[in-house]
Short mmCIF file of N, CA and C in Angstrom, two decimals:
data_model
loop_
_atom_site.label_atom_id
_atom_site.label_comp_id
_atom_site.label_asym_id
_atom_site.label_seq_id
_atom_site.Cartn_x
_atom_site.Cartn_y
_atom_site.Cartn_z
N UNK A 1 27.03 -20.31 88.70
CA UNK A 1 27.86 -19.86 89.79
C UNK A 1 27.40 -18.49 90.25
N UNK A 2 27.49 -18.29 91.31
CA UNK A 2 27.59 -17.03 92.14
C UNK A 2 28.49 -15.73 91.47
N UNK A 3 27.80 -14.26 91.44
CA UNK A 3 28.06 -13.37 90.66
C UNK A 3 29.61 -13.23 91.45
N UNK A 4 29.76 -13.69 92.88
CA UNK A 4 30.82 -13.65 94.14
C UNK A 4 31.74 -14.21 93.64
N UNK A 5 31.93 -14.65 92.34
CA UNK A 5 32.87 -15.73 92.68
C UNK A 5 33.83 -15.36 91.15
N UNK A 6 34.88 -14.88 90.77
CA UNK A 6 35.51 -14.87 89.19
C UNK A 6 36.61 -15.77 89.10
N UNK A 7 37.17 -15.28 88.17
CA UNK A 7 38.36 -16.58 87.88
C UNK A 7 39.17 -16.64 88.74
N UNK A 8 39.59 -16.13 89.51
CA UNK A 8 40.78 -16.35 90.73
C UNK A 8 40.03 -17.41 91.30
N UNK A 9 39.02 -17.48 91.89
CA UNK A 9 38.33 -19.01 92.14
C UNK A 9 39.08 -20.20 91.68
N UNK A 10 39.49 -21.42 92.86
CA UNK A 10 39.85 -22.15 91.88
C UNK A 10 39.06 -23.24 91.28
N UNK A 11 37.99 -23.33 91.47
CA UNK A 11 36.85 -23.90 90.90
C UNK A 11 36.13 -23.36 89.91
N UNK A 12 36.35 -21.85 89.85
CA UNK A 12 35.62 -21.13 88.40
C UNK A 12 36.79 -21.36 87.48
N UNK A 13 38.09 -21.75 87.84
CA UNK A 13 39.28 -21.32 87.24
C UNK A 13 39.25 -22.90 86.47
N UNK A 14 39.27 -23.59 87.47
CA UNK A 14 39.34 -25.18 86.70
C UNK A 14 38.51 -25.45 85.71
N UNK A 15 36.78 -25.42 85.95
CA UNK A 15 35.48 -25.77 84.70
C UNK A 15 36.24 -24.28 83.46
N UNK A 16 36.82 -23.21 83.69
CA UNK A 16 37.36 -22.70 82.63
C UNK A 16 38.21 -23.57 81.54
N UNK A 17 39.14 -23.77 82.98
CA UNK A 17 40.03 -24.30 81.81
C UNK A 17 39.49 -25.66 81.17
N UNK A 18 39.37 -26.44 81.92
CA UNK A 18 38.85 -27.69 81.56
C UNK A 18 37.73 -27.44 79.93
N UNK A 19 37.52 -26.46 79.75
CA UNK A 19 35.95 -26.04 78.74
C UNK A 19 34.87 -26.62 79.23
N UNK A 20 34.59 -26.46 80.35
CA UNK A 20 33.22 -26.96 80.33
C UNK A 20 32.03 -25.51 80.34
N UNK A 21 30.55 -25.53 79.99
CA UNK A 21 30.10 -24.67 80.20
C UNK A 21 30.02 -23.75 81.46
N UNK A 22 29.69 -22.89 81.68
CA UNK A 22 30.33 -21.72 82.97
C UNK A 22 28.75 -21.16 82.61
N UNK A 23 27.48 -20.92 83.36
CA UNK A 23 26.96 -19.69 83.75
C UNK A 23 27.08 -18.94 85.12
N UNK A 24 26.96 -17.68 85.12
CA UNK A 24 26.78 -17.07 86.12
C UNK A 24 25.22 -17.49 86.51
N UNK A 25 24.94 -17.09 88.01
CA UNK A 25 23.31 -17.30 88.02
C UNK A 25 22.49 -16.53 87.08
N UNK A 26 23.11 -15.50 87.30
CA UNK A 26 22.03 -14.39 86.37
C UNK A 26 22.16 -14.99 84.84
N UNK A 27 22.97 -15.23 84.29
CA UNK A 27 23.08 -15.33 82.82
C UNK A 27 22.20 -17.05 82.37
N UNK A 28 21.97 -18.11 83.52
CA UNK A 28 21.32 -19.34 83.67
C UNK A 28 20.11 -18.45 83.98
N UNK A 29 19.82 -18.32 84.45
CA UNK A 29 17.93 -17.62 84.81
C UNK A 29 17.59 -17.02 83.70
N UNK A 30 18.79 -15.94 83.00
CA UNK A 30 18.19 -15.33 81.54
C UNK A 30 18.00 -16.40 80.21
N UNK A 31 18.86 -17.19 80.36
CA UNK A 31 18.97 -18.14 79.54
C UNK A 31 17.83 -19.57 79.42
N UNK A 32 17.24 -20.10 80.83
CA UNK A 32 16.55 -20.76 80.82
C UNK A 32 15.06 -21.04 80.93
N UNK A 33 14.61 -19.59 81.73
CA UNK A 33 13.70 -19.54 82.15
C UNK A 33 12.97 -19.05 81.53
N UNK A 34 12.04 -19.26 80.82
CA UNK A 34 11.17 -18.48 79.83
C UNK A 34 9.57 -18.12 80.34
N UNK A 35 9.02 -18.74 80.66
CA UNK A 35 7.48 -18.40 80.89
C UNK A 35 8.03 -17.08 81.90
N UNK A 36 6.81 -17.06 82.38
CA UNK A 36 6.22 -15.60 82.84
C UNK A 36 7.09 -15.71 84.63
N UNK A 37 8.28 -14.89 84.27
CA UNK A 37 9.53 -14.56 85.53
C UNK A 37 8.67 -13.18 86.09
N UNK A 38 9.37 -13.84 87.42
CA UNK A 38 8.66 -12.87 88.35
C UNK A 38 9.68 -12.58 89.22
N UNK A 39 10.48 -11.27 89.33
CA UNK A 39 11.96 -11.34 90.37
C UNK A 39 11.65 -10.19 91.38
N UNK A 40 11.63 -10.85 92.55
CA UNK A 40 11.46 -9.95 94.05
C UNK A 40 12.88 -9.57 94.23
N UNK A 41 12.60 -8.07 94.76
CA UNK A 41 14.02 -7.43 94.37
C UNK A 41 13.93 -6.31 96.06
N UNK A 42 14.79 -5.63 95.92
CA UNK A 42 14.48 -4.80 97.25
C UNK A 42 15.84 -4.76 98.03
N UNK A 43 16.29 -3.92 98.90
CA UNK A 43 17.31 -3.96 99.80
C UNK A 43 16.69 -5.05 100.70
N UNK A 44 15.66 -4.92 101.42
CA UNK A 44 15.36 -6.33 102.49
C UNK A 44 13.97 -6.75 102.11
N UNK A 45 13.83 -8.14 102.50
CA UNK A 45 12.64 -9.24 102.77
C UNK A 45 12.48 -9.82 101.28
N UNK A 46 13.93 -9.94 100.47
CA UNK A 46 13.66 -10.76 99.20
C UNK A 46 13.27 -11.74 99.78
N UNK A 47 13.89 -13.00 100.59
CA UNK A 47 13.73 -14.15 100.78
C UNK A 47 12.15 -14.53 101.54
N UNK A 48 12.31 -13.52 102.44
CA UNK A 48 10.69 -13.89 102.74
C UNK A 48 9.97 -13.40 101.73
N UNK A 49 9.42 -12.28 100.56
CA UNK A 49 8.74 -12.17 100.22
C UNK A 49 8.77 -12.99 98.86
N UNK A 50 9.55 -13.81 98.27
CA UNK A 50 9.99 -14.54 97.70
C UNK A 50 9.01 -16.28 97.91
N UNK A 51 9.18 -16.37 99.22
CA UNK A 51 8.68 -17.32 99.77
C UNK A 51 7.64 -17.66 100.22
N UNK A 52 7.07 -16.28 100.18
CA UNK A 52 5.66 -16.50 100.58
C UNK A 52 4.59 -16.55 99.01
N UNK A 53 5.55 -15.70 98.33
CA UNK A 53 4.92 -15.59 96.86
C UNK A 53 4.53 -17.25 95.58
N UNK A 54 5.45 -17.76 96.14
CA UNK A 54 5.79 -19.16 95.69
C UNK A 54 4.94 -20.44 96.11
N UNK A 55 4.58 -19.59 97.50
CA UNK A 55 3.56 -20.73 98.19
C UNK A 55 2.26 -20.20 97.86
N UNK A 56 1.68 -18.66 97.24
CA UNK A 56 0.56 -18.68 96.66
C UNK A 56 0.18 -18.60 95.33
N UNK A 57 1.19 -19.16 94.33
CA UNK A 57 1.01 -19.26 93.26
C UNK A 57 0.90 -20.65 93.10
N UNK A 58 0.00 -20.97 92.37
CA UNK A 58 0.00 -22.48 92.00
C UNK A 58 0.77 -23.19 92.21
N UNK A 59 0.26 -24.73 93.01
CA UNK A 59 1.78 -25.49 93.08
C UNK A 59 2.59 -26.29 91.81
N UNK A 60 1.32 -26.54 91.19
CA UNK A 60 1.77 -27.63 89.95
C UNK A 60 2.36 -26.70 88.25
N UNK A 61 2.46 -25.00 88.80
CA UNK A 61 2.76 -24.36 87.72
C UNK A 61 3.89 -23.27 88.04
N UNK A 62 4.31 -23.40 89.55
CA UNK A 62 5.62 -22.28 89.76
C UNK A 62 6.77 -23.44 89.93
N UNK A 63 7.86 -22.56 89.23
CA UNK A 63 9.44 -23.14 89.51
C UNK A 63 9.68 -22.00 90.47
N UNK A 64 10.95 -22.06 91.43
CA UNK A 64 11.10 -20.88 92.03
C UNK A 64 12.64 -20.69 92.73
N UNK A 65 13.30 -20.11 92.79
CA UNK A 65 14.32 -20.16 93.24
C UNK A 65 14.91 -18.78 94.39
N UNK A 66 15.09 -19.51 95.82
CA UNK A 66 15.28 -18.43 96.70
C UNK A 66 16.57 -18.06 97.46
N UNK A 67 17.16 -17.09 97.49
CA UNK A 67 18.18 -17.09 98.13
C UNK A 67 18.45 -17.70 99.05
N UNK A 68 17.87 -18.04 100.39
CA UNK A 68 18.86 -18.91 101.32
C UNK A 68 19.00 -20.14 100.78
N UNK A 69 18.77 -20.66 99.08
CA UNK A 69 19.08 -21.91 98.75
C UNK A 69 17.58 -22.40 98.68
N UNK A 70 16.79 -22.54 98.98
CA UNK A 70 15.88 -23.52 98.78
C UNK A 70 15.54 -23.14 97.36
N UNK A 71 14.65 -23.88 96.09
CA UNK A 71 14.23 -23.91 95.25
C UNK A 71 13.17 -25.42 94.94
N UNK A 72 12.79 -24.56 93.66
CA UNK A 72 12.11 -26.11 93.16
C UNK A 72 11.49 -25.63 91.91
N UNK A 73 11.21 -27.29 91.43
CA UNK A 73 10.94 -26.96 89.67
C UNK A 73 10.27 -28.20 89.20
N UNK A 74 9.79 -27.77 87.71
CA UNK A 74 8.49 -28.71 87.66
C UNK A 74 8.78 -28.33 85.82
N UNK A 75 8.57 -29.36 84.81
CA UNK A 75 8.78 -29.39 83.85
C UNK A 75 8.22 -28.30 83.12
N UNK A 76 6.92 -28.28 83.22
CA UNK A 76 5.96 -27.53 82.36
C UNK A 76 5.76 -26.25 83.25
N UNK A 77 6.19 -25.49 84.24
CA UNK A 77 5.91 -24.05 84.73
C UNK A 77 5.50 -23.15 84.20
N UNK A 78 4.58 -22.52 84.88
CA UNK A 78 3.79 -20.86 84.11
C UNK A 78 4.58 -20.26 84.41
N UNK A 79 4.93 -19.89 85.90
CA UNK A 79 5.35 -19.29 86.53
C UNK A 79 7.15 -19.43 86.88
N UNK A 80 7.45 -18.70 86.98
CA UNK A 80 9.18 -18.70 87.51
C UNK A 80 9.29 -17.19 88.66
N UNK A 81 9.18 -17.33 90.04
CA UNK A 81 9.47 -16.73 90.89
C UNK A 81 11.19 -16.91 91.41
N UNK A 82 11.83 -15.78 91.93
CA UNK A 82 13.22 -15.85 91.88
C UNK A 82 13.36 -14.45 92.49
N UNK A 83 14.60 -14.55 93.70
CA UNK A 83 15.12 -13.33 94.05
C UNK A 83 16.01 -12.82 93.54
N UNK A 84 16.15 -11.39 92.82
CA UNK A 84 16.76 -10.65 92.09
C UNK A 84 17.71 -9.51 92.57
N UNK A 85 18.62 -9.73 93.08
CA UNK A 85 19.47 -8.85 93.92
C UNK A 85 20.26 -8.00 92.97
N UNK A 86 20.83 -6.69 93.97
CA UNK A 86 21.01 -5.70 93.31
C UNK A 86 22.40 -5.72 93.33
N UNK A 87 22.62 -6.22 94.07
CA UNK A 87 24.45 -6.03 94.03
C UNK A 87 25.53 -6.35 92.87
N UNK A 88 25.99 -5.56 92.72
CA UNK A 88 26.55 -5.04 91.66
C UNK A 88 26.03 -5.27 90.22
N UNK A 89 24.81 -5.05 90.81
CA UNK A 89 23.93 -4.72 89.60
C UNK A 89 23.49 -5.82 88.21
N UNK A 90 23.69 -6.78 89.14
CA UNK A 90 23.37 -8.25 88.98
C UNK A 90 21.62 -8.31 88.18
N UNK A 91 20.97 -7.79 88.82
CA UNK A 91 19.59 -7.74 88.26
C UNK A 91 19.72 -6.85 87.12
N UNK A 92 20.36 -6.05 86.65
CA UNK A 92 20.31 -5.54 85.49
C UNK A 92 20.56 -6.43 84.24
N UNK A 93 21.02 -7.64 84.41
CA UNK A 93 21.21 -8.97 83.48
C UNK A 93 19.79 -9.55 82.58
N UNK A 94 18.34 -9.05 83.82
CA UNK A 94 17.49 -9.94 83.53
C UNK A 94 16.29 -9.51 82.89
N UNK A 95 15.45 -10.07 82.59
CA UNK A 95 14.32 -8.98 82.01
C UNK A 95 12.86 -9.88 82.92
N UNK A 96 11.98 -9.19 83.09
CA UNK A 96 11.03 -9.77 83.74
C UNK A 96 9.49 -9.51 83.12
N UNK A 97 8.76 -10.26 83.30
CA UNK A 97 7.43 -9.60 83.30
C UNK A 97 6.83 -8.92 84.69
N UNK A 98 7.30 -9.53 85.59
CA UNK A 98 6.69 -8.41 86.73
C UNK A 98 8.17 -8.51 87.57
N UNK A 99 8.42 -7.17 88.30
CA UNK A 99 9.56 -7.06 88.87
C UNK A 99 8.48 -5.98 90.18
N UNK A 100 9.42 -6.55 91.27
CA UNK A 100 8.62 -6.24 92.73
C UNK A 100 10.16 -5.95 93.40
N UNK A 101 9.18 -4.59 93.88
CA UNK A 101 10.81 -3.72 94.88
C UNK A 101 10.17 -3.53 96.24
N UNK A 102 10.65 -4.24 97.26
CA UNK A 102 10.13 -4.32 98.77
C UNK A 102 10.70 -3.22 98.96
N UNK A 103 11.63 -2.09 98.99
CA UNK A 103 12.38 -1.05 99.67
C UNK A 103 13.60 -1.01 99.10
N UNK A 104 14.03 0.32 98.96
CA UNK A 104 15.28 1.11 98.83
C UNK A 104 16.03 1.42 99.63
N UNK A 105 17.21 1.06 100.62
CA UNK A 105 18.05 1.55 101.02
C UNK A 105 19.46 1.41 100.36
N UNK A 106 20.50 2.52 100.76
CA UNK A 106 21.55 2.39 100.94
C UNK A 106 22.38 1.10 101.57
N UNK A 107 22.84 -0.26 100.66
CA UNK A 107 23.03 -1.39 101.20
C UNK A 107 24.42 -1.56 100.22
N UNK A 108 24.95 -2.11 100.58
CA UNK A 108 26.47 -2.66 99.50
C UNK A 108 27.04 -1.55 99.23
N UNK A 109 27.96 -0.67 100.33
CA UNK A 109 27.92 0.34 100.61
C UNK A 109 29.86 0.19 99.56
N UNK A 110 30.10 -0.92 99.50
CA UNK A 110 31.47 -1.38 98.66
C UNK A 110 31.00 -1.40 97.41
N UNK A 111 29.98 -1.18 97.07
CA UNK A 111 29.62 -1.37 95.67
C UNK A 111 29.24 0.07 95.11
N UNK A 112 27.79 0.28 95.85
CA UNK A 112 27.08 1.67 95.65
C UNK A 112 27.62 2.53 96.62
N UNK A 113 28.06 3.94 96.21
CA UNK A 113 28.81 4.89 96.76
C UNK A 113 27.49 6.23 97.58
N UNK A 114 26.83 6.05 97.02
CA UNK A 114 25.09 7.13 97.46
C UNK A 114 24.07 6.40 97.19
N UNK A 115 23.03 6.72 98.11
CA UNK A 115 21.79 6.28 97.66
C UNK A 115 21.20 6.54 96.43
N UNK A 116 21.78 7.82 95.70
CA UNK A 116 21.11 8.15 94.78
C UNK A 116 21.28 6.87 93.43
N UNK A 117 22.91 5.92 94.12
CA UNK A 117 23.33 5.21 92.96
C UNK A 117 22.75 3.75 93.23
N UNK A 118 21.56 3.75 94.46
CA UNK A 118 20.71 2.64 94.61
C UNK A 118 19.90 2.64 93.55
N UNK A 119 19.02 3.63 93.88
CA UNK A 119 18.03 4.21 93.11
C UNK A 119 17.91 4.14 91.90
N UNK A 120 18.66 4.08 91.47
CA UNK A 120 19.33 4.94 89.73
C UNK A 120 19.46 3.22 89.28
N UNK A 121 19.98 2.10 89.87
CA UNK A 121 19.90 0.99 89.90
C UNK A 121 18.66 0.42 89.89
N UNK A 122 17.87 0.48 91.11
CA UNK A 122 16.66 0.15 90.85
C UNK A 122 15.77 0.36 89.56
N UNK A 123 16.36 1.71 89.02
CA UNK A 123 15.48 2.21 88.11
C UNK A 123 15.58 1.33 86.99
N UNK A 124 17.03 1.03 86.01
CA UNK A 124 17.51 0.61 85.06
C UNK A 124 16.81 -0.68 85.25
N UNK A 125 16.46 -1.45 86.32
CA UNK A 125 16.10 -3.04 86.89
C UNK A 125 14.72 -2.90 85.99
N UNK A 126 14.28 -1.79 86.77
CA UNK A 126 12.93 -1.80 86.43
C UNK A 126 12.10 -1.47 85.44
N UNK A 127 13.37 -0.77 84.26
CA UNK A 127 13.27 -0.76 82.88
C UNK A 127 12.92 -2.08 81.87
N UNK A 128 13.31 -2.96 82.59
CA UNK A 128 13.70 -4.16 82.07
C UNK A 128 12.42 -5.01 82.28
N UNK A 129 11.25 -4.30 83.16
CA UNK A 129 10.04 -5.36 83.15
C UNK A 129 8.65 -4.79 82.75
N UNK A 130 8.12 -5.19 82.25
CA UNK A 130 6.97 -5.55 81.71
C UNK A 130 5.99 -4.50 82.53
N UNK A 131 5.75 -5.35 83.85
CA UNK A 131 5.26 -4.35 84.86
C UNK A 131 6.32 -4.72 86.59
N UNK A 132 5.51 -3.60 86.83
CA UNK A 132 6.58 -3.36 88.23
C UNK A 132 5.39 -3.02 89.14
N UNK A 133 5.46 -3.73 90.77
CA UNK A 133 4.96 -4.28 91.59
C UNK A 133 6.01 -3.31 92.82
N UNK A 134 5.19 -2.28 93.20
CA UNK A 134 6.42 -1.28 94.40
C UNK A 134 5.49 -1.12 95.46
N UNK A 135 6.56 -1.19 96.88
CA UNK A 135 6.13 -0.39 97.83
C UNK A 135 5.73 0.87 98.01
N UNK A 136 4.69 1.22 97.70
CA UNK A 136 4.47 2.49 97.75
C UNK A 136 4.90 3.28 99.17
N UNK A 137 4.71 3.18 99.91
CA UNK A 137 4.87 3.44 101.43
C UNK A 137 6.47 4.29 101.88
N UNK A 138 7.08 3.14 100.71
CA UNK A 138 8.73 3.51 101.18
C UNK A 138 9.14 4.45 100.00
N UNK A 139 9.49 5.77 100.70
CA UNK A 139 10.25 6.70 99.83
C UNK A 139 11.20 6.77 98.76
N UNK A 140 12.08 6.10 99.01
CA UNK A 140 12.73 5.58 97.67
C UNK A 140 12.47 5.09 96.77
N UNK A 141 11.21 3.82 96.91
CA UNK A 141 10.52 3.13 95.58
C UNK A 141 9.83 4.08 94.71
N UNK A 142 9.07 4.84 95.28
CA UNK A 142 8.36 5.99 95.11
C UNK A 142 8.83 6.66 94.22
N UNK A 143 10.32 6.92 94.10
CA UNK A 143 10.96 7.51 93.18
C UNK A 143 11.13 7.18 91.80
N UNK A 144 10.96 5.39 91.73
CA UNK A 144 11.28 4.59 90.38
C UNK A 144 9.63 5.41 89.57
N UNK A 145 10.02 5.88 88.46
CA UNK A 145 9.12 5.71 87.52
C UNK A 145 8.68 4.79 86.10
N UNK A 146 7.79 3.66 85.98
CA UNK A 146 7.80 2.86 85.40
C UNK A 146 6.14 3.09 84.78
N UNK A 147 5.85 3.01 83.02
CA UNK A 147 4.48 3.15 82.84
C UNK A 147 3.41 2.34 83.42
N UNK A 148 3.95 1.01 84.30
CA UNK A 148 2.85 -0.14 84.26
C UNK A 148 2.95 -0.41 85.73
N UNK A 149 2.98 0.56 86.90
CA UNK A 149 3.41 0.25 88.20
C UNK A 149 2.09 0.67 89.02
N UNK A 150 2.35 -0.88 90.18
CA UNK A 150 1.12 -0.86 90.82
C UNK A 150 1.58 -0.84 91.96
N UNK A 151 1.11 0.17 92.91
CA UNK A 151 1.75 0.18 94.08
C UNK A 151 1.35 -0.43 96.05
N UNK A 152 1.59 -0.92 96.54
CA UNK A 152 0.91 -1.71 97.66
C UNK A 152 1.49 -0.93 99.20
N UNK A 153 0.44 -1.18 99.85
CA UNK A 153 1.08 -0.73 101.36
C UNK A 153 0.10 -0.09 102.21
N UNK A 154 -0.01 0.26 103.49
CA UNK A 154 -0.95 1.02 104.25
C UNK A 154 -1.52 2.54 103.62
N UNK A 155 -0.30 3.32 103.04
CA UNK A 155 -1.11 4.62 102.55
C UNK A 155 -2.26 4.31 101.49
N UNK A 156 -2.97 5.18 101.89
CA UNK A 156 -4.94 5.32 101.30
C UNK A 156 -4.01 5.37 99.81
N UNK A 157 -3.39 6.12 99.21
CA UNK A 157 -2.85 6.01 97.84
C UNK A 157 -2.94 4.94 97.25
N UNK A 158 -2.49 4.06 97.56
CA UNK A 158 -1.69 2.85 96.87
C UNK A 158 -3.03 2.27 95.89
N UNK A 159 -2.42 1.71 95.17
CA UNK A 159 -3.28 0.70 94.22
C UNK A 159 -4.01 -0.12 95.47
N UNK A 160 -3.12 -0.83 96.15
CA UNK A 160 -3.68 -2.27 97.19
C UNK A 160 -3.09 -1.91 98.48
N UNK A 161 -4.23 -1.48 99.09
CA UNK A 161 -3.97 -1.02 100.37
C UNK A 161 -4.61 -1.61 101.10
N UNK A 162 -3.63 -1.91 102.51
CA UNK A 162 -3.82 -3.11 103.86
C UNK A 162 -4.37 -2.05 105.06
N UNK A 163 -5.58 -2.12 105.44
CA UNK A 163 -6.52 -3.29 104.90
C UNK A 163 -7.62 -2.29 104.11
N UNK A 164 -8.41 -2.60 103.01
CA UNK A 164 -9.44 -2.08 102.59
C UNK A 164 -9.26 -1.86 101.26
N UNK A 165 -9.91 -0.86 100.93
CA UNK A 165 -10.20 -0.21 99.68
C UNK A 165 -8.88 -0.77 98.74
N UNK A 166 -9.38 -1.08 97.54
CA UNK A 166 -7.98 -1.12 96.87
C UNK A 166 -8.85 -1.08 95.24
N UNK A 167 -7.61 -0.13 94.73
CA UNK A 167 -7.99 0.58 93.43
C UNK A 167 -7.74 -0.73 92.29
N UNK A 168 -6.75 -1.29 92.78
CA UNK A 168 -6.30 -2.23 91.43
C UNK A 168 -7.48 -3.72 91.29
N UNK A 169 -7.40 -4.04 92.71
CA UNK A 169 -8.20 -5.30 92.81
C UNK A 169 -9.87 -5.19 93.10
N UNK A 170 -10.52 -5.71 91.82
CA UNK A 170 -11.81 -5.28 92.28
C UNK A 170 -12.85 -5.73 93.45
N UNK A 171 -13.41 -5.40 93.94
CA UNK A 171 -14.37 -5.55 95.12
C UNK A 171 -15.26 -6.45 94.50
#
């Protein structure tokens, strides 16, 4: 079920009572997914960058699951791609081997009270993975510090920079 949804629901309220098993999404993704998770995270372009990621990873070895609903899955998967949203801190549930932050803004403005308490979110997310995959470009990502972070975007800096030179990927 949807992190949106608690027991006042009367459909979370019924599989309660009834005993049947109950996951949240996040607590089913931590629970099932084992090979090598990959969660696109970001204030905007989870779903597209989600979707485009899924279509260049192997077809016969990614499961993937995207917010506007589409998904798909395959017995034996390497891969597990999945959008990892921040709201109310929902991605802090999960652990990843690579975790990717498209941008930082001020978003769920009912939830997070300052940007600084985006941020500070993002960060804890990004504690939780293996390696971390950031926009370099956008100021706020910039801020997450993680030992294993590779950063992408037009500035000459970046690990993988559009178009040319790129430090991470060899020539």
């Amino acid at each position: 079920s949807s992190h949106a949804y608690d027991e006042k629901n009367i459909e979370i309220a019924k599989v309660k009572r009834l005993g049947y098993p109950l996951y949240y999404y996040s607590e089913f993704i931590e629970k099932f997914f084992k090979q090598t998770k990959i969660g696109v995270s970001g204030t905007h372009g989870k779903t597209t960058v989600t979707t485009i990621l899924k279509s260049l990873l192997p077809k016969g070895k990614t499961t993937y699951l995207i917010g506007d609903g589409n998904g798909g899955g395959i017995k034996d998967y390497q891969y597990f791609v999945f959008e990892a949203c921040e709201y109310k801190n929902n991605f802090h549930r999960y652990t990843f081997d690579y975790l990717i932050i498209n941008n930082i803004e001020l978003d769920h403005p009912d939830f997070f009270k300052s940007i600084d308490e985006v941020i500070e979110s993002f960060q804890v997310a990004s504690n939780n993975s293996k390696y971390l995959i950031i926009n370099g470009d956008d100021l706020n990502t910039q801020k997450i510090n993680h030992p294993n972070k590779i950063t992408f975007g037009f500035n000459k800096d970046n690990d993988i920079q559009w178009p040319g030179n790129n430090k991470w990927i060899s020539n």
